[in-house]
Amino acid sequence: MPFLGQDWRSPGWRWVKTEDGWKRCETFSHALEDGNNQLNDISHTVIITGDDENEEVYNTEDCEFAAKKRKKDHFRNNTDSQCFYREKWIYVHKESTRERHGYCTLGEAFNRLDFSSAIQDIRRFNYVVKLLQLIAKSQLTSLSGAAQKNYFNILDKIVQKVMEDQYNPRLIKDLLQDLSSTLCILIRGVGKSVLVGNINIWICRLETILLWQQQLKNLQMNKQVNNGLTLSDLPLHMLNNILYRFSDGWDIITLGQVTPTLYMLSEDRQLWKKLCQYHFAEKQFCRHLIPSEKGHIDWKLMYFALQKYYPIKEQYGDTLHFCRHCSILFWKDTGHPCTASDPNTCLMPVSPQHFIDLFKF
């Protein structure tokens, strides 16, 4: 049976996406090979100049150790070797096979999918935050030490981004509230045996979360100084079209607090009716009809009442995708080296809940 690699236990070649397509990534650069040759020459010279047998053995081991250390340092500092971290996809496998040992974890997925950089992309920001929120509600007890470290590093970057850019603080407040509530229950009510790691580390993390909550509570929005066209200068039909583009009721309420005109438009019954019809089925809101004082249906109250009973549709600018043919999880605009004849037929968008389900064992 033919094998692509030198050894059947090899993880295989690494591939990098370029403008001309997918190309194989070399493991070592030519500069590193030249360095290896120089190190071999140096070690050989030391062996020859040894005075006795004991000194020769000592020099040989010493040079081998130094050569390995030089190779590692050169490999880490070499710019050509950074291609190993350009792959923003991960093979999802839940059992050991002859070709692959072990299985992928949440901690590994955090690194390979580069969530730290994903939060800097406004299209992926809400997706990553929602994913962390679901993990805070149900997966904290199953996180390994590496996954915990990655999780809180990403969370720290999210908070810093919100403090600097003042982008969507309400979403982060909800995440921190769910996380602190879950940690309080696990630490005080259940006990330290449930969480992986030292209980004192989790207490310090809880204190950090409370500090973040206080910082977000004291966050003051910077007033934009602009002498040009503002939102209030737009005609009514354009403002109305903007409100109809929102899929979150709280965003509509927040925008309605800017000016009296926007408040009047945000209270439109037709706007809230469309929002209810978008998120919920007709059978669902027919069971919870809320009439107003004039006998009409109060669609605004209806929306928030239905939100307590049924999940709303999730809408993201960019999501992770799963290839059923290759069993690879990846960002759609990044792509992956698919071997299917028609890759588009194998792609499936992955919601935050589906992402967590992929890593449940």
Tab-separated table of C-alpha atoms in Angstrom:
chain	number	residue	atom	x	y	z
A	1	MET	CA	0.000	0.000	0.000
A	2	PRO	CA	1.603	3.339	-1.010
A	3	PHE	CA	2.036	6.157	1.504
A	4	LEU	CA	2.405	9.863	0.817
A	5	GLY	CA	4.844	10.464	3.654
A	6	GLN	CA	8.063	8.781	4.687
A	7	ASP	CA	6.269	7.093	7.566
A	8	TRP	CA	2.628	6.047	7.839
A	9	ARG	CA	2.560	7.640	11.299
A	10	SER	CA	3.455	11.024	9.812
A	11	PRO	CA	0.732	13.694	10.151
A	12	GLY	CA	1.122	14.435	6.418
A	13	TRP	CA	2.113	17.520	4.482
A	14	ARG	CA	1.159	21.015	5.509
A	15	TRP	CA	-0.552	23.261	2.944
A	16	VAL	CA	-0.748	27.031	2.605
A	17	LYS	CA	-3.383	28.962	0.631
A	18	THR	CA	-1.849	31.355	-1.915
A	19	GLU	CA	-3.177	33.416	-4.809
A	20	ASP	CA	-2.297	30.576	-7.195
A	21	GLY	CA	-4.043	27.937	-5.077
A	22	TRP	CA	-2.937	25.580	-2.299
A	23	LYS	CA	0.791	24.874	-2.121
A	24	ARG	CA	2.722	22.467	0.050
A	25	CYS	CA	4.630	24.057	2.909
A	26	GLU	CA	8.220	22.950	3.367
A	27	THR	CA	9.076	21.805	6.879
A	28	PHE	CA	12.499	23.443	6.984
A	29	SER	CA	13.843	26.391	5.049
A	30	HIS	CA	17.044	26.360	3.027
A	31	ALA	CA	18.640	28.707	5.543
A	32	LEU	CA	17.933	26.220	8.312
A	33	GLU	CA	19.492	23.390	6.286
A	34	ASP	CA	22.635	25.482	5.783
A	35	GLY	CA	22.733	26.124	9.522
A	36	ASN	CA	22.453	22.414	10.196
A	37	ASN	CA	25.397	21.712	7.907
A	38	GLN	CA	27.469	24.313	9.736
A	39	LEU	CA	26.549	22.828	13.082
A	40	ASN	CA	27.544	19.361	11.879
A	41	ASP	CA	30.898	20.678	10.719
A	42	ILE	CA	31.499	22.350	14.083
A	43	SER	CA	30.629	19.240	16.065
A	44	HIS	CA	32.909	17.125	13.851
A	45	THR	CA	35.794	19.528	14.414
A	46	VAL	CA	35.435	19.340	18.189
A	47	ILE	CA	35.433	15.554	18.110
A	48	ILE	CA	38.693	15.476	16.136
A	49	THR	CA	40.492	17.873	18.481
A	50	GLY	CA	39.688	15.835	21.579
A	51	ASP	CA	42.763	14.690	23.582
A	52	ASP	CA	41.431	11.487	25.088
A	53	GLU	CA	38.441	9.187	24.791
A	54	ASN	CA	36.509	10.596	27.771
A	55	GLU	CA	36.840	14.140	26.520
A	56	GLU	CA	35.766	13.021	23.031
A	57	VAL	CA	32.548	11.482	24.336
A	58	TYR	CA	31.797	14.544	26.438
A	59	ASN	CA	32.361	16.893	23.513
A	60	THR	CA	30.187	14.783	21.239
A	61	GLU	CA	27.202	14.853	23.604
A	62	ASP	CA	27.745	18.512	24.362
A	63	CYS	CA	27.829	19.420	20.668
A	64	GLU	CA	24.754	17.332	19.909
A	65	PHE	CA	22.855	19.112	22.677
A	66	ALA	CA	24.057	22.510	21.468
A	67	ALA	CA	23.213	21.639	17.874
A	68	LYS	CA	19.655	20.626	18.786
A	69	LYS	CA	19.185	23.800	20.816
A	70	ARG	CA	20.515	25.942	17.965
A	71	LYS	CA	18.146	24.211	15.545
A	72	LYS	CA	15.143	24.853	17.786
A	73	ASP	CA	16.040	28.500	18.319
A	74	HIS	CA	16.660	28.988	14.611
A	75	PHE	CA	13.387	27.287	13.732
A	76	ARG	CA	11.407	29.472	16.161
A	77	ASN	CA	13.019	32.690	14.993
A	78	ASN	CA	13.014	31.872	11.286
A	79	THR	CA	10.402	33.872	9.400
A	80	ASP	CA	10.009	31.188	6.742
A	81	SER	CA	8.745	28.715	9.339
A	82	GLN	CA	5.755	30.872	10.274
A	83	CYS	CA	3.707	29.028	7.652
A	84	PHE	CA	2.875	26.444	10.297
A	85	TYR	CA	0.592	28.992	11.951
A	86	ARG	CA	-1.122	30.243	8.806
A	87	GLU	CA	-3.528	27.314	8.680
A	88	LYS	CA	-6.772	28.506	10.244
A	89	TRP	CA	-8.579	25.186	10.060
A	90	ILE	CA	-8.672	22.041	12.153
A	91	TYR	CA	-9.448	18.407	11.406
A	92	VAL	CA	-12.274	17.292	13.706
A	93	HIS	CA	-11.873	13.675	14.769
A	94	LYS	CA	-13.367	12.068	17.869
A	95	GLU	CA	-11.416	8.822	18.048
A	96	SER	CA	-7.923	7.458	17.515
A	97	THR	CA	-7.073	5.866	14.197
A	98	ARG	CA	-3.960	4.307	12.720
A	99	GLU	CA	-3.132	7.573	11.000
A	100	ARG	CA	-4.133	9.926	13.849
A	101	HIS	CA	-3.604	9.506	17.564
A	102	GLY	CA	-5.957	11.080	20.081
A	103	TYR	CA	-8.669	13.618	19.344
A	104	CYS	CA	-8.988	17.391	18.978
A	105	THR	CA	-10.023	19.517	21.950
A	106	LEU	CA	-11.492	22.957	22.551
A	107	GLY	CA	-8.090	24.293	23.549
A	108	GLU	CA	-6.570	23.102	20.296
A	109	ALA	CA	-9.469	24.584	18.323
A	110	PHE	CA	-8.947	27.981	19.998
A	111	ASN	CA	-5.364	28.026	18.724
A	112	ARG	CA	-5.806	26.562	15.250
A	113	LEU	CA	-8.858	28.686	14.392
A	114	ASP	CA	-7.095	31.779	15.745
A	115	PHE	CA	-9.921	33.199	17.840
A	116	SER	CA	-7.548	35.836	19.243
A	117	SER	CA	-7.330	37.430	15.790
A	118	ALA	CA	-10.963	36.675	14.931
A	119	ILE	CA	-12.245	39.134	17.544
A	120	GLN	CA	-10.468	41.942	15.687
A	121	ASP	CA	-12.723	41.250	12.686
A	122	ILE	CA	-16.084	42.965	13.142
A	123	ARG	CA	-17.779	40.198	11.117
A	124	ARG	CA	-16.613	37.484	13.539
A	125	PHE	CA	-16.721	39.406	16.812
A	126	ASN	CA	-20.329	38.579	17.760
A	127	TYR	CA	-19.841	34.936	16.763
A	128	VAL	CA	-16.841	34.461	19.058
A	129	VAL	CA	-18.555	36.268	21.948
A	130	LYS	CA	-21.660	34.089	21.618
A	131	LEU	CA	-19.450	31.003	21.562
A	132	LEU	CA	-17.676	32.051	24.769
A	133	GLN	CA	-21.049	32.757	26.364
A	134	LEU	CA	-22.315	29.237	25.620
A	135	ILE	CA	-19.086	27.757	27.002
A	136	ALA	CA	-19.538	29.832	30.168
A	137	LYS	CA	-23.017	28.409	30.662
A	138	SER	CA	-22.329	24.723	30.122
A	139	GLN	CA	-18.708	23.790	29.398
A	140	LEU	CA	-16.587	25.341	32.153
A	141	THR	CA	-16.273	22.068	34.055
A	142	SER	CA	-14.920	20.244	30.992
A	143	LEU	CA	-12.235	22.770	30.012
A	144	SER	CA	-8.671	21.541	30.323
A	145	GLY	CA	-5.884	23.711	31.684
A	146	ALA	CA	-4.776	24.803	28.201
A	147	ALA	CA	-8.366	25.507	27.142
A	148	GLN	CA	-8.928	27.609	30.283
A	149	LYS	CA	-5.836	29.669	29.577
A	150	ASN	CA	-6.857	30.267	25.962
A	151	TYR	CA	-10.438	31.043	26.971
A	152	PHE	CA	-9.515	33.764	29.463
A	153	ASN	CA	-6.796	35.193	27.207
A	154	ILE	CA	-9.390	35.673	24.464
A	155	LEU	CA	-11.852	37.085	26.992
A	156	ASP	CA	-9.244	39.583	28.184
A	157	LYS	CA	-8.635	40.761	24.613
A	158	ILE	CA	-12.382	41.132	24.059
A	159	VAL	CA	-12.772	43.314	27.138
A	160	GLN	CA	-9.789	45.457	26.156
A	161	LYS	CA	-11.202	45.890	22.650
A	162	VAL	CA	-14.560	47.021	24.044
A	163	MET	CA	-12.859	49.455	26.417
A	164	GLU	CA	-10.794	50.950	23.580
A	165	ASP	CA	-13.259	50.864	20.678
A	166	GLN	CA	-16.482	50.994	22.745
A	167	TYR	CA	-17.975	48.374	20.448
A	168	ASN	CA	-21.104	46.517	21.626
A	169	PRO	CA	-20.537	46.687	25.412
A	170	ARG	CA	-23.994	45.227	26.121
A	171	LEU	CA	-23.018	41.914	24.538
A	172	ILE	CA	-19.895	41.661	26.704
A	173	LYS	CA	-21.815	42.580	29.842
A	174	ASP	CA	-24.176	39.658	29.215
A	175	LEU	CA	-21.207	37.326	28.701
A	176	LEU	CA	-19.489	38.393	31.926
A	177	GLN	CA	-22.771	38.164	33.854
A	178	ASP	CA	-23.335	34.568	32.725
A	179	LEU	CA	-19.712	33.677	33.427
A	180	SER	CA	-19.678	35.171	36.929
A	181	SER	CA	-23.010	33.543	37.826
A	182	THR	CA	-21.787	30.129	36.704
A	183	LEU	CA	-18.488	30.473	38.564
A	184	CYS	CA	-20.228	31.553	41.785
A	185	ILE	CA	-22.438	28.458	41.649
A	186	LEU	CA	-19.549	26.107	40.872
A	187	ILE	CA	-17.145	27.566	43.440
A	188	ARG	CA	-19.514	28.115	46.369
A	189	GLY	CA	-22.306	25.649	45.780
A	190	VAL	CA	-20.759	22.603	44.140
A	191	GLY	CA	-17.163	22.569	45.313
A	192	LYS	CA	-13.643	22.608	43.981
A	193	SER	CA	-13.662	19.028	42.682
A	194	VAL	CA	-15.851	19.975	39.703
A	195	LEU	CA	-13.531	22.539	38.099
A	196	VAL	CA	-10.209	21.503	36.574
A	197	GLY	CA	-7.323	23.261	38.360
A	198	ASN	CA	-6.627	24.923	41.688
A	199	ILE	CA	-9.632	26.526	43.355
A	200	ASN	CA	-7.566	29.626	44.182
A	201	ILE	CA	-6.920	30.213	40.476
A	202	TRP	CA	-10.661	30.181	39.798
A	203	ILE	CA	-11.264	32.610	42.679
A	204	CYS	CA	-8.693	34.994	41.173
A	205	ARG	CA	-10.412	34.663	37.806
A	206	LEU	CA	-13.757	35.451	39.392
A	207	GLU	CA	-12.266	38.582	40.968
A	208	THR	CA	-10.905	39.601	37.561
A	209	ILE	CA	-14.348	39.146	36.012
A	210	LEU	CA	-15.925	41.329	38.699
A	211	LEU	CA	-13.264	43.975	37.987
A	212	TRP	CA	-14.095	43.844	34.273
A	213	GLN	CA	-17.768	44.248	35.044
A	214	GLN	CA	-17.049	47.339	37.102
A	215	GLN	CA	-14.895	48.811	34.327
A	216	LEU	CA	-17.645	48.260	31.752
A	217	LYS	CA	-20.200	49.744	34.136
A	218	ASN	CA	-18.121	52.912	34.408
A	219	LEU	CA	-17.461	53.039	30.659
A	220	GLN	CA	-18.193	56.472	29.218
A	221	MET	CA	-18.918	56.753	25.514
A	222	ASN	CA	-16.776	59.323	23.745
A	223	LYS	CA	-18.796	62.029	22.080
A	224	GLN	CA	-18.028	62.158	18.390
A	225	VAL	CA	-17.223	65.638	17.088
A	226	ASN	CA	-18.325	65.825	13.475
A	227	ASN	CA	-19.352	68.905	11.581
A	228	GLY	CA	-20.605	66.948	8.573
A	229	LEU	CA	-23.796	64.969	7.966
A	230	THR	CA	-25.196	63.235	11.057
A	231	LEU	CA	-27.811	60.562	11.597
A	232	SER	CA	-30.423	63.160	12.483
A	233	ASP	CA	-29.986	64.849	9.102
A	234	LEU	CA	-31.181	61.798	7.178
A	235	PRO	CA	-34.761	61.746	5.866
A	236	LEU	CA	-37.410	59.735	7.696
A	237	HIS	CA	-37.653	56.944	5.141
A	238	MET	CA	-33.897	56.301	5.379
A	239	LEU	CA	-33.996	56.233	9.178
A	240	ASN	CA	-36.918	53.847	8.997
A	241	ASN	CA	-34.996	51.565	6.622
A	242	ILE	CA	-32.062	51.529	9.038
A	243	LEU	CA	-34.300	50.395	11.899
A	244	TYR	CA	-35.753	47.621	9.749
A	245	ARG	CA	-32.229	46.235	9.255
A	246	PHE	CA	-31.794	45.447	12.958
A	247	SER	CA	-32.435	41.896	14.123
A	248	ASP	CA	-32.112	42.571	17.875
A	249	GLY	CA	-34.874	44.348	19.771
A	250	TRP	CA	-32.466	45.885	22.277
A	251	ASP	CA	-30.521	47.535	19.456
A	252	ILE	CA	-33.751	49.157	18.247
A	253	ILE	CA	-34.521	50.467	21.734
A	254	THR	CA	-30.979	51.802	22.152
A	255	LEU	CA	-31.092	53.624	18.828
A	256	GLY	CA	-34.497	55.046	19.707
A	257	GLN	CA	-32.950	56.827	22.686
A	258	VAL	CA	-30.730	58.992	20.475
A	259	THR	CA	-33.312	61.498	19.215
A	260	PRO	CA	-37.090	62.021	19.573
A	261	THR	CA	-37.532	61.224	15.880
A	262	LEU	CA	-35.785	57.867	16.223
A	263	TYR	CA	-37.832	57.127	19.333
A	264	MET	CA	-41.032	57.696	17.394
A	265	LEU	CA	-39.849	55.379	14.601
A	266	SER	CA	-38.676	52.704	17.060
A	267	GLU	CA	-42.185	52.463	18.563
A	268	ASP	CA	-43.788	51.568	15.239
A	269	ARG	CA	-46.050	48.508	15.613
A	270	GLN	CA	-45.239	47.281	12.105
A	271	LEU	CA	-41.519	47.283	12.910
A	272	TRP	CA	-41.961	45.014	15.928
A	273	LYS	CA	-44.406	42.805	14.061
A	274	LYS	CA	-41.821	42.189	11.348
A	275	LEU	CA	-39.258	41.426	14.035
A	276	CYS	CA	-41.557	38.849	15.653
A	277	GLN	CA	-42.306	37.236	12.306
A	278	TYR	CA	-38.591	37.011	11.529
A	279	HIS	CA	-37.571	35.284	14.762
A	280	PHE	CA	-40.626	33.203	15.655
A	281	ALA	CA	-43.113	30.971	13.913
A	282	GLU	CA	-46.776	31.946	13.669
A	283	LYS	CA	-47.821	29.139	16.014
A	284	GLN	CA	-45.444	30.435	18.665
A	285	PHE	CA	-46.627	34.040	18.887
A	286	CYS	CA	-50.272	33.032	18.483
A	287	ARG	CA	-50.019	31.350	21.895
A	288	HIS	CA	-48.779	34.525	23.601
A	289	LEU	CA	-50.952	37.304	22.191
A	290	ILE	CA	-50.654	40.469	24.271
A	291	PRO	CA	-53.364	43.036	23.456
A	292	SER	CA	-52.774	46.712	24.142
A	293	GLU	CA	-55.194	49.181	25.754
A	294	LYS	CA	-56.682	50.006	22.342
A	295	GLY	CA	-57.322	46.354	21.566
A	296	HIS	CA	-54.412	45.995	19.161
A	297	ILE	CA	-51.615	43.469	19.575
A	298	ASP	CA	-48.624	44.921	21.400
A	299	TRP	CA	-45.888	43.455	19.189
A	300	LYS	CA	-43.085	45.036	21.213
A	301	LEU	CA	-44.123	43.292	24.419
A	302	MET	CA	-44.827	40.194	22.353
A	303	TYR	CA	-41.214	40.101	21.126
A	304	PHE	CA	-39.693	40.187	24.607
A	305	ALA	CA	-42.252	37.700	25.941
A	306	LEU	CA	-41.489	35.214	23.171
A	307	GLN	CA	-37.767	35.707	23.715
A	308	LYS	CA	-38.143	34.130	27.166
A	309	TYR	CA	-39.700	30.961	25.764
A	310	TYR	CA	-38.080	30.437	22.371
A	311	PRO	CA	-34.583	31.052	20.970
A	312	ILE	CA	-34.211	33.841	18.435
A	313	LYS	CA	-32.504	33.457	15.085
A	314	GLU	CA	-28.768	34.052	15.201
A	315	GLN	CA	-27.302	36.328	12.562
A	316	TYR	CA	-23.559	36.751	12.044
A	317	GLY	CA	-21.402	38.440	9.449
A	318	ASP	CA	-19.041	35.462	9.220
A	319	THR	CA	-19.260	31.975	10.723
A	320	LEU	CA	-17.246	28.802	10.887
A	321	HIS	CA	-17.992	26.137	8.288
A	322	PHE	CA	-17.625	22.366	8.405
A	323	CYS	CA	-16.663	20.258	5.392
A	324	ARG	CA	-18.488	16.927	5.518
A	325	HIS	CA	-16.092	15.426	2.986
A	326	CYS	CA	-12.837	16.332	4.766
A	327	SER	CA	-14.175	16.613	8.367
A	328	ILE	CA	-12.416	19.988	8.622
A	329	LEU	CA	-13.648	23.033	10.536
A	330	PHE	CA	-12.582	26.396	9.098
A	331	TRP	CA	-13.485	30.036	8.517
A	332	LYS	CA	-15.295	30.374	5.201
A	333	ASP	CA	-13.171	33.183	3.753
A	334	THR	CA	-9.970	31.336	4.744
A	335	GLY	CA	-10.879	28.048	3.098
A	336	HIS	CA	-9.156	24.668	3.398
A	337	PRO	CA	-7.421	22.189	1.036
A	338	CYS	CA	-10.576	20.252	0.076
A	339	THR	CA	-10.237	17.079	-2.031
A	340	ALA	CA	-13.889	16.912	-3.073
A	341	SER	CA	-14.829	17.365	-6.733
A	342	ASP	CA	-17.407	20.021	-5.774
A	343	PRO	CA	-16.394	21.539	-2.404
A	344	ASN	CA	-19.387	23.890	-2.175
A	345	THR	CA	-21.803	20.953	-1.837
A	346	CYS	CA	-19.919	19.663	1.211
A	347	LEU	CA	-19.929	22.885	3.239
A	348	MET	CA	-22.190	23.356	6.229
A	349	PRO	CA	-22.390	26.534	8.377
A	350	VAL	CA	-21.657	25.902	12.050
A	351	SER	CA	-23.566	27.769	14.730
A	352	PRO	CA	-21.909	28.424	18.118
A	353	GLN	CA	-23.965	25.630	19.698
A	354	HIS	CA	-23.040	23.241	16.896
A	355	PHE	CA	-19.371	24.120	17.426
A	356	ILE	CA	-19.588	23.045	21.061
A	357	ASP	CA	-21.403	19.845	20.109
A	358	LEU	CA	-18.540	18.921	17.769
A	359	PHE	CA	-16.127	18.831	20.727
A	360	LYS	CA	-18.329	16.920	23.174
A	361	PHE	CA	-17.026	13.475	23.970
